[in-house]
Short mmCIF file of N, CA and C in Angstrom, two decimals:
data_model
loop_
_atom_site.label_atom_id
_atom_site.label_comp_id
_atom_site.label_asym_id
_atom_site.label_seq_id
_atom_site.Cartn_x
_atom_site.Cartn_y
_atom_site.Cartn_z
N MET A 561 16.32 9.68 35.27
CA MET A 561 15.19 10.12 34.49
C MET A 561 13.94 10.03 35.37
N SER A 562 13.08 11.01 35.30
CA SER A 562 11.87 11.02 36.12
C SER A 562 10.89 9.96 35.64
N ASP A 563 9.89 9.70 36.50
CA ASP A 563 8.86 8.72 36.13
C ASP A 563 8.15 9.12 34.85
N SER A 564 7.88 10.42 34.68
CA SER A 564 7.20 10.86 33.46
C SER A 564 8.12 10.68 32.24
N GLY A 565 9.44 10.87 32.42
CA GLY A 565 10.39 10.65 31.33
C GLY A 565 10.43 9.20 30.91
N VAL A 566 10.38 8.28 31.88
CA VAL A 566 10.37 6.85 31.59
C VAL A 566 9.06 6.50 30.87
N GLU A 567 7.97 7.09 31.33
CA GLU A 567 6.67 6.83 30.72
C GLU A 567 6.65 7.32 29.26
N VAL A 568 7.17 8.49 29.03
CA VAL A 568 7.22 9.04 27.66
C VAL A 568 8.08 8.15 26.78
N ARG A 569 9.23 7.72 27.29
CA ARG A 569 10.12 6.86 26.52
C ARG A 569 9.43 5.55 26.15
N GLU A 570 8.71 4.96 27.10
CA GLU A 570 7.99 3.71 26.83
C GLU A 570 6.86 3.93 25.82
N LEU A 571 6.15 5.03 25.96
CA LEU A 571 5.09 5.35 25.00
C LEU A 571 5.68 5.57 23.60
N TYR A 572 6.81 6.23 23.54
CA TYR A 572 7.49 6.47 22.26
C TYR A 572 7.89 5.14 21.62
N LYS A 573 8.50 4.26 22.41
CA LYS A 573 8.90 2.95 21.89
C LYS A 573 7.68 2.17 21.39
N THR A 574 6.59 2.23 22.13
CA THR A 574 5.36 1.55 21.72
C THR A 574 4.81 2.13 20.43
N ALA A 575 4.81 3.45 20.32
CA ALA A 575 4.31 4.10 19.10
C ALA A 575 5.14 3.72 17.88
N VAL A 576 6.46 3.68 18.04
CA VAL A 576 7.35 3.30 16.93
C VAL A 576 7.10 1.84 16.55
N GLU A 577 6.96 0.97 17.53
CA GLU A 577 6.72 -0.44 17.25
C GLU A 577 5.38 -0.64 16.55
N MET A 578 4.36 0.08 17.00
CA MET A 578 3.04 -0.03 16.36
C MET A 578 3.08 0.47 14.91
N ALA A 579 3.79 1.55 14.66
CA ALA A 579 3.92 2.06 13.29
C ALA A 579 4.63 1.02 12.41
N ASP A 580 5.64 0.38 12.97
CA ASP A 580 6.36 -0.65 12.22
C ASP A 580 5.44 -1.84 11.90
N ARG A 581 4.61 -2.21 12.85
CA ARG A 581 3.68 -3.32 12.63
C ARG A 581 2.66 -3.00 11.54
N VAL A 582 2.16 -1.78 11.54
CA VAL A 582 1.22 -1.37 10.49
C VAL A 582 1.90 -1.44 9.13
N SER A 583 3.15 -0.99 9.06
CA SER A 583 3.89 -1.05 7.80
C SER A 583 4.09 -2.49 7.36
N ALA A 584 4.36 -3.39 8.29
CA ALA A 584 4.54 -4.80 7.94
C ALA A 584 3.23 -5.41 7.44
N ARG A 585 2.13 -5.08 8.11
CA ARG A 585 0.82 -5.58 7.65
C ARG A 585 0.49 -5.03 6.27
N ARG A 586 0.86 -3.81 6.03
CA ARG A 586 0.63 -3.18 4.72
C ARG A 586 1.39 -3.94 3.63
N GLY A 587 2.63 -4.31 3.93
CA GLY A 587 3.42 -5.09 2.98
C GLY A 587 2.82 -6.46 2.72
N GLN A 588 2.32 -7.10 3.78
CA GLN A 588 1.68 -8.40 3.63
C GLN A 588 0.41 -8.29 2.79
N ALA A 589 -0.35 -7.22 3.00
CA ALA A 589 -1.56 -7.01 2.21
C ALA A 589 -1.20 -6.84 0.74
N ASN A 590 -0.15 -6.09 0.46
CA ASN A 590 0.28 -5.92 -0.92
C ASN A 590 0.65 -7.26 -1.55
N GLN A 591 1.36 -8.09 -0.82
CA GLN A 591 1.74 -9.41 -1.35
C GLN A 591 0.49 -10.26 -1.63
N PHE A 592 -0.46 -10.22 -0.70
CA PHE A 592 -1.69 -11.00 -0.86
C PHE A 592 -2.44 -10.56 -2.11
N TYR A 593 -2.66 -9.26 -2.25
CA TYR A 593 -3.44 -8.76 -3.38
C TYR A 593 -2.70 -8.95 -4.71
N LEU A 594 -1.41 -8.80 -4.70
CA LEU A 594 -0.64 -9.02 -5.93
C LEU A 594 -0.75 -10.48 -6.37
N THR A 595 -0.65 -11.40 -5.43
CA THR A 595 -0.80 -12.83 -5.73
C THR A 595 -2.20 -13.12 -6.24
N LEU A 596 -3.21 -12.57 -5.58
CA LEU A 596 -4.59 -12.78 -5.97
C LEU A 596 -4.85 -12.25 -7.38
N GLN A 597 -4.36 -11.05 -7.67
CA GLN A 597 -4.56 -10.47 -9.00
C GLN A 597 -3.85 -11.30 -10.08
N THR A 598 -2.68 -11.79 -9.77
CA THR A 598 -1.95 -12.62 -10.72
C THR A 598 -2.74 -13.89 -11.03
N LEU A 599 -3.33 -14.48 -10.01
CA LEU A 599 -4.15 -15.67 -10.22
C LEU A 599 -5.40 -15.35 -11.03
N ILE A 600 -6.05 -14.26 -10.71
CA ILE A 600 -7.27 -13.88 -11.42
C ILE A 600 -6.99 -13.67 -12.90
N LEU A 601 -5.90 -12.98 -13.20
CA LEU A 601 -5.57 -12.73 -14.60
C LEU A 601 -5.03 -13.97 -15.30
N GLY A 602 -4.44 -14.89 -14.55
CA GLY A 602 -3.84 -16.07 -15.16
C GLY A 602 -4.76 -17.26 -15.29
N VAL A 603 -5.86 -17.29 -14.56
CA VAL A 603 -6.75 -18.45 -14.59
C VAL A 603 -7.30 -18.75 -15.99
N PRO A 604 -7.78 -17.75 -16.74
CA PRO A 604 -8.28 -18.09 -18.09
C PRO A 604 -7.23 -18.78 -18.96
N ALA A 605 -6.01 -18.34 -18.91
CA ALA A 605 -4.94 -18.97 -19.68
C ALA A 605 -4.69 -20.39 -19.19
N LEU A 606 -4.81 -20.60 -17.90
CA LEU A 606 -4.62 -21.94 -17.34
C LEU A 606 -5.70 -22.89 -17.86
N PHE A 607 -6.95 -22.42 -17.87
CA PHE A 607 -8.03 -23.27 -18.36
C PHE A 607 -7.83 -23.60 -19.84
N GLU A 608 -7.34 -22.65 -20.60
CA GLU A 608 -7.14 -22.87 -22.03
C GLU A 608 -6.01 -23.88 -22.26
N SER A 609 -4.95 -23.79 -21.47
CA SER A 609 -3.79 -24.66 -21.70
C SER A 609 -4.04 -26.10 -21.26
N VAL A 610 -4.90 -26.34 -20.29
CA VAL A 610 -5.15 -27.70 -19.83
C VAL A 610 -6.44 -28.28 -20.40
N GLY A 611 -7.17 -27.49 -21.15
CA GLY A 611 -8.44 -27.95 -21.72
C GLY A 611 -8.24 -28.75 -22.98
N ASP A 612 -9.33 -28.87 -23.70
CA ASP A 612 -9.32 -29.68 -24.92
C ASP A 612 -8.93 -28.87 -26.15
N GLY A 613 -8.36 -27.69 -25.93
CA GLY A 613 -7.95 -26.86 -27.06
C GLY A 613 -9.00 -25.86 -27.49
N SER A 614 -10.19 -25.94 -26.91
CA SER A 614 -11.24 -24.99 -27.28
C SER A 614 -10.98 -23.65 -26.59
N GLU A 615 -11.73 -22.66 -27.01
CA GLU A 615 -11.54 -21.31 -26.47
C GLU A 615 -11.98 -21.23 -25.01
N VAL A 616 -11.48 -20.20 -24.36
CA VAL A 616 -11.85 -19.93 -22.98
C VAL A 616 -13.29 -19.45 -22.95
N ASP A 617 -14.04 -19.88 -21.97
CA ASP A 617 -15.43 -19.46 -21.81
C ASP A 617 -15.46 -17.95 -21.57
N PRO A 618 -16.09 -17.18 -22.47
CA PRO A 618 -16.11 -15.72 -22.33
C PRO A 618 -16.79 -15.26 -21.04
N LEU A 619 -17.85 -15.95 -20.63
CA LEU A 619 -18.54 -15.55 -19.41
C LEU A 619 -17.63 -15.71 -18.20
N ARG A 620 -16.91 -16.82 -18.15
CA ARG A 620 -15.98 -17.06 -17.04
C ARG A 620 -14.88 -15.97 -17.02
N SER A 621 -14.35 -15.66 -18.18
CA SER A 621 -13.31 -14.62 -18.26
C SER A 621 -13.86 -13.26 -17.86
N PHE A 622 -15.07 -12.96 -18.30
CA PHE A 622 -15.69 -11.68 -17.95
C PHE A 622 -15.90 -11.59 -16.43
N LEU A 623 -16.43 -12.67 -15.85
CA LEU A 623 -16.67 -12.66 -14.40
C LEU A 623 -15.36 -12.56 -13.62
N LEU A 624 -14.33 -13.23 -14.08
CA LEU A 624 -13.03 -13.11 -13.41
C LEU A 624 -12.50 -11.68 -13.51
N ALA A 625 -12.70 -11.03 -14.65
CA ALA A 625 -12.25 -9.64 -14.81
C ALA A 625 -13.03 -8.72 -13.87
N VAL A 626 -14.33 -8.96 -13.71
CA VAL A 626 -15.13 -8.15 -12.79
C VAL A 626 -14.64 -8.37 -11.35
N VAL A 627 -14.41 -9.63 -10.99
CA VAL A 627 -13.88 -9.93 -9.66
C VAL A 627 -12.52 -9.25 -9.48
N GLY A 628 -11.69 -9.29 -10.51
CA GLY A 628 -10.38 -8.62 -10.44
C GLY A 628 -10.53 -7.13 -10.23
N GLY A 629 -11.50 -6.51 -10.88
CA GLY A 629 -11.76 -5.09 -10.68
C GLY A 629 -12.20 -4.79 -9.26
N ILE A 630 -13.06 -5.62 -8.72
CA ILE A 630 -13.53 -5.44 -7.33
C ILE A 630 -12.36 -5.63 -6.36
N VAL A 631 -11.52 -6.62 -6.62
CA VAL A 631 -10.34 -6.84 -5.77
C VAL A 631 -9.41 -5.63 -5.84
N SER A 632 -9.25 -5.05 -7.01
CA SER A 632 -8.40 -3.86 -7.16
C SER A 632 -8.92 -2.69 -6.33
N ILE A 633 -10.22 -2.49 -6.38
CA ILE A 633 -10.84 -1.41 -5.60
C ILE A 633 -10.65 -1.67 -4.10
N THR A 634 -10.89 -2.90 -3.68
CA THR A 634 -10.71 -3.28 -2.28
C THR A 634 -9.27 -3.06 -1.84
N TRP A 635 -8.33 -3.45 -2.67
CA TRP A 635 -6.90 -3.29 -2.40
C TRP A 635 -6.59 -1.81 -2.21
N TRP A 636 -7.05 -0.99 -3.14
CA TRP A 636 -6.77 0.45 -3.07
C TRP A 636 -7.35 1.06 -1.80
N LEU A 637 -8.58 0.68 -1.44
CA LEU A 637 -9.21 1.21 -0.22
C LEU A 637 -8.46 0.76 1.04
N GLN A 638 -8.02 -0.50 1.05
CA GLN A 638 -7.28 -0.98 2.21
C GLN A 638 -5.94 -0.25 2.34
N LEU A 639 -5.28 -0.02 1.22
CA LEU A 639 -4.02 0.74 1.26
C LEU A 639 -4.24 2.16 1.76
N ARG A 640 -5.33 2.78 1.34
CA ARG A 640 -5.65 4.13 1.83
C ARG A 640 -5.84 4.11 3.34
N SER A 641 -6.50 3.08 3.84
CA SER A 641 -6.70 2.96 5.28
C SER A 641 -5.36 2.81 6.00
N TYR A 642 -4.47 1.97 5.48
CA TYR A 642 -3.14 1.81 6.08
C TYR A 642 -2.35 3.12 6.03
N ARG A 643 -2.44 3.85 4.91
CA ARG A 643 -1.73 5.13 4.81
C ARG A 643 -2.24 6.11 5.86
N ASP A 644 -3.56 6.18 6.01
CA ASP A 644 -4.14 7.09 7.01
C ASP A 644 -3.71 6.70 8.42
N LEU A 645 -3.73 5.41 8.70
CA LEU A 645 -3.33 4.93 10.02
C LEU A 645 -1.85 5.23 10.28
N ASN A 646 -1.00 4.97 9.30
CA ASN A 646 0.43 5.27 9.47
C ASN A 646 0.67 6.77 9.62
N ARG A 647 -0.04 7.58 8.84
CA ARG A 647 0.12 9.04 8.95
C ARG A 647 -0.19 9.49 10.38
N ALA A 648 -1.27 8.97 10.95
CA ALA A 648 -1.64 9.33 12.33
C ALA A 648 -0.58 8.85 13.32
N LYS A 649 -0.09 7.64 13.14
CA LYS A 649 0.92 7.10 14.06
C LYS A 649 2.21 7.92 13.99
N PHE A 650 2.64 8.30 12.79
CA PHE A 650 3.86 9.09 12.69
C PHE A 650 3.65 10.51 13.19
N GLN A 651 2.43 11.02 13.12
CA GLN A 651 2.17 12.33 13.71
C GLN A 651 2.33 12.27 15.23
N VAL A 652 1.86 11.19 15.84
CA VAL A 652 2.03 11.00 17.28
C VAL A 652 3.52 10.90 17.62
N ILE A 653 4.26 10.13 16.83
CA ILE A 653 5.70 9.98 17.06
C ILE A 653 6.39 11.33 16.94
N ASN A 654 6.06 12.08 15.89
CA ASN A 654 6.67 13.40 15.71
C ASN A 654 6.30 14.36 16.83
N ASP A 655 5.07 14.28 17.32
CA ASP A 655 4.65 15.14 18.43
C ASP A 655 5.42 14.81 19.71
N ILE A 656 5.63 13.53 19.98
CA ILE A 656 6.41 13.13 21.16
C ILE A 656 7.84 13.64 21.01
N GLU A 657 8.40 13.50 19.81
CA GLU A 657 9.76 13.99 19.58
C GLU A 657 9.85 15.50 19.79
N ALA A 658 8.86 16.23 19.29
CA ALA A 658 8.89 17.69 19.37
C ALA A 658 8.85 18.18 20.81
N VAL A 659 8.08 17.51 21.64
CA VAL A 659 7.88 18.00 23.01
C VAL A 659 8.86 17.38 24.01
N HIS A 660 9.21 16.11 23.83
CA HIS A 660 9.91 15.39 24.89
C HIS A 660 11.32 14.93 24.57
N LEU A 661 11.74 14.95 23.32
CA LEU A 661 13.04 14.38 22.99
C LEU A 661 13.95 15.43 22.36
N SER A 662 15.21 15.35 22.70
CA SER A 662 16.16 16.27 22.08
C SER A 662 16.64 15.73 20.73
N VAL A 663 16.62 14.41 20.58
CA VAL A 663 16.96 13.77 19.31
C VAL A 663 15.64 13.38 18.65
N LYS A 664 15.48 13.75 17.38
CA LYS A 664 14.21 13.55 16.68
C LYS A 664 14.45 12.77 15.37
N PRO A 665 14.71 11.47 15.47
CA PRO A 665 15.08 10.72 14.26
C PRO A 665 14.00 10.70 13.18
N PHE A 666 12.75 10.50 13.55
CA PHE A 666 11.70 10.41 12.54
C PHE A 666 11.41 11.77 11.92
N THR A 667 11.41 12.80 12.74
CA THR A 667 11.20 14.15 12.23
C THR A 667 12.31 14.55 11.27
N HIS A 668 13.56 14.29 11.65
CA HIS A 668 14.69 14.63 10.79
C HIS A 668 14.70 13.81 9.50
N GLU A 669 14.35 12.55 9.61
CA GLU A 669 14.32 11.70 8.42
C GLU A 669 13.29 12.24 7.42
N TRP A 670 12.11 12.57 7.91
CA TRP A 670 11.05 13.06 7.02
C TRP A 670 11.42 14.43 6.44
N ASP A 671 12.00 15.30 7.27
CA ASP A 671 12.44 16.60 6.77
C ASP A 671 13.49 16.43 5.67
N SER A 672 14.37 15.46 5.84
CA SER A 672 15.40 15.20 4.83
C SER A 672 14.77 14.72 3.53
N LEU A 673 13.81 13.83 3.64
CA LEU A 673 13.16 13.31 2.44
C LEU A 673 12.33 14.39 1.74
N LYS A 674 11.65 15.21 2.51
CA LYS A 674 10.85 16.29 1.91
C LYS A 674 11.75 17.33 1.26
N GLY A 675 12.97 17.49 1.73
CA GLY A 675 13.91 18.43 1.14
C GLY A 675 14.28 18.05 -0.28
N ASP A 676 14.08 16.76 -0.61
CA ASP A 676 14.37 16.29 -1.97
C ASP A 676 13.35 16.80 -2.99
N ARG A 677 12.28 17.43 -2.55
CA ARG A 677 11.20 17.84 -3.45
C ARG A 677 11.65 18.88 -4.47
N VAL A 678 12.74 19.58 -4.20
CA VAL A 678 13.22 20.58 -5.15
C VAL A 678 13.97 19.94 -6.31
N GLN A 679 14.32 18.67 -6.18
CA GLN A 679 15.03 17.97 -7.25
C GLN A 679 14.03 17.57 -8.34
N SER A 680 14.57 17.11 -9.45
CA SER A 680 13.69 16.65 -10.52
C SER A 680 12.92 15.42 -10.04
N TRP A 681 11.83 15.12 -10.70
CA TRP A 681 10.97 14.01 -10.27
C TRP A 681 11.69 12.68 -10.28
N ARG A 682 12.70 12.50 -11.10
CA ARG A 682 13.44 11.24 -11.15
C ARG A 682 14.38 11.07 -9.97
N GLU A 683 14.85 12.16 -9.40
CA GLU A 683 15.85 12.09 -8.35
C GLU A 683 15.26 12.15 -6.95
N ARG A 684 14.03 12.60 -6.82
CA ARG A 684 13.49 12.80 -5.49
C ARG A 684 12.86 11.52 -4.93
N TYR A 685 12.61 11.55 -3.64
CA TYR A 685 12.03 10.42 -2.93
C TYR A 685 10.58 10.20 -3.38
N ALA A 686 10.25 8.98 -3.75
CA ALA A 686 8.88 8.63 -4.11
C ALA A 686 8.26 7.92 -2.91
N GLU A 687 7.27 8.54 -2.32
CA GLU A 687 6.62 7.93 -1.16
C GLU A 687 6.02 6.60 -1.57
N LEU A 688 6.11 5.63 -0.65
CA LEU A 688 5.57 4.31 -0.91
C LEU A 688 4.08 4.40 -1.22
N GLY A 689 3.37 5.25 -0.51
CA GLY A 689 1.93 5.39 -0.74
C GLY A 689 1.62 5.82 -2.16
N ALA A 690 2.43 6.69 -2.72
CA ALA A 690 2.21 7.14 -4.10
C ALA A 690 2.45 6.00 -5.08
N VAL A 691 3.47 5.22 -4.84
CA VAL A 691 3.78 4.09 -5.70
C VAL A 691 2.70 3.02 -5.56
N GLU A 692 2.29 2.78 -4.33
CA GLU A 692 1.28 1.75 -4.06
C GLU A 692 -0.05 2.05 -4.75
N ARG A 693 -0.43 3.30 -4.81
CA ARG A 693 -1.70 3.65 -5.44
C ARG A 693 -1.71 3.30 -6.92
N PHE A 694 -0.56 3.29 -7.54
CA PHE A 694 -0.45 3.00 -8.97
C PHE A 694 -0.75 1.53 -9.28
N VAL A 695 -0.28 0.61 -8.44
CA VAL A 695 -0.38 -0.82 -8.74
C VAL A 695 -1.83 -1.31 -8.75
N PRO A 696 -2.65 -1.04 -7.73
CA PRO A 696 -4.05 -1.47 -7.82
C PRO A 696 -4.79 -0.80 -8.99
N ALA A 697 -4.46 0.46 -9.27
CA ALA A 697 -5.09 1.15 -10.39
C ALA A 697 -4.72 0.47 -11.71
N LEU A 698 -3.47 0.05 -11.84
CA LEU A 698 -3.03 -0.65 -13.04
C LEU A 698 -3.78 -1.97 -13.20
N PHE A 699 -3.91 -2.73 -12.11
CA PHE A 699 -4.65 -3.99 -12.18
C PHE A 699 -6.12 -3.75 -12.49
N PHE A 700 -6.69 -2.68 -11.94
CA PHE A 700 -8.08 -2.35 -12.26
C PHE A 700 -8.21 -2.10 -13.76
N LEU A 701 -7.28 -1.33 -14.31
CA LEU A 701 -7.30 -1.03 -15.74
C LEU A 701 -7.14 -2.31 -16.57
N LEU A 702 -6.22 -3.18 -16.19
CA LEU A 702 -6.03 -4.44 -16.92
C LEU A 702 -7.30 -5.28 -16.90
N ASN A 703 -7.94 -5.37 -15.73
CA ASN A 703 -9.18 -6.14 -15.62
C ASN A 703 -10.31 -5.51 -16.41
N ALA A 704 -10.38 -4.18 -16.41
CA ALA A 704 -11.42 -3.49 -17.19
C ALA A 704 -11.22 -3.72 -18.67
N VAL A 705 -9.98 -3.62 -19.15
CA VAL A 705 -9.69 -3.87 -20.57
C VAL A 705 -10.05 -5.32 -20.92
N LEU A 706 -9.68 -6.26 -20.08
CA LEU A 706 -10.00 -7.66 -20.32
C LEU A 706 -11.50 -7.86 -20.38
N ALA A 707 -12.25 -7.25 -19.44
CA ALA A 707 -13.70 -7.41 -19.42
C ALA A 707 -14.32 -6.85 -20.71
N VAL A 708 -13.86 -5.72 -21.16
CA VAL A 708 -14.38 -5.11 -22.38
C VAL A 708 -14.04 -5.97 -23.59
N MET A 709 -12.80 -6.45 -23.67
CA MET A 709 -12.39 -7.29 -24.79
C MET A 709 -13.21 -8.56 -24.87
N VAL A 710 -13.47 -9.18 -23.72
CA VAL A 710 -14.23 -10.43 -23.68
C VAL A 710 -15.70 -10.15 -24.02
N TRP A 711 -16.21 -9.05 -23.53
CA TRP A 711 -17.63 -8.72 -23.72
C TRP A 711 -17.93 -8.42 -25.19
N LEU A 712 -16.97 -7.78 -25.88
CA LEU A 712 -17.20 -7.41 -27.29
C LEU A 712 -16.99 -8.55 -28.18
#
């Protein structure tokens, strides 16, 4: 293999490894935010159960719900950033495959998944990014409902 072939292979391996690292960080971010949201929503109940039996402080619950909403927005924005970064990394990988490699595993994998789009919505591939966008939005909605309920 020529020097340029070795260089391309090393660049390809680096690009794949970097894409994998971004995906791993994305998963860790999801775990962090899910844990944080669970704590934010659970803290009022914790105070009620260990207290003297009196009601939860409405101001504290309202503020926690607002913080939960802000955390949801931050989570969603961070996920969008990870999706954009991964999209760019996989475009680089696909470009290297198109020009320099006879075997194109990432290109073929994506083409196979996109081919599922003709199937019904239940049978086709659901991109992780699409699923991920739902979870922070759901937590935002839960926190908004809690804030409104406490405020009224």
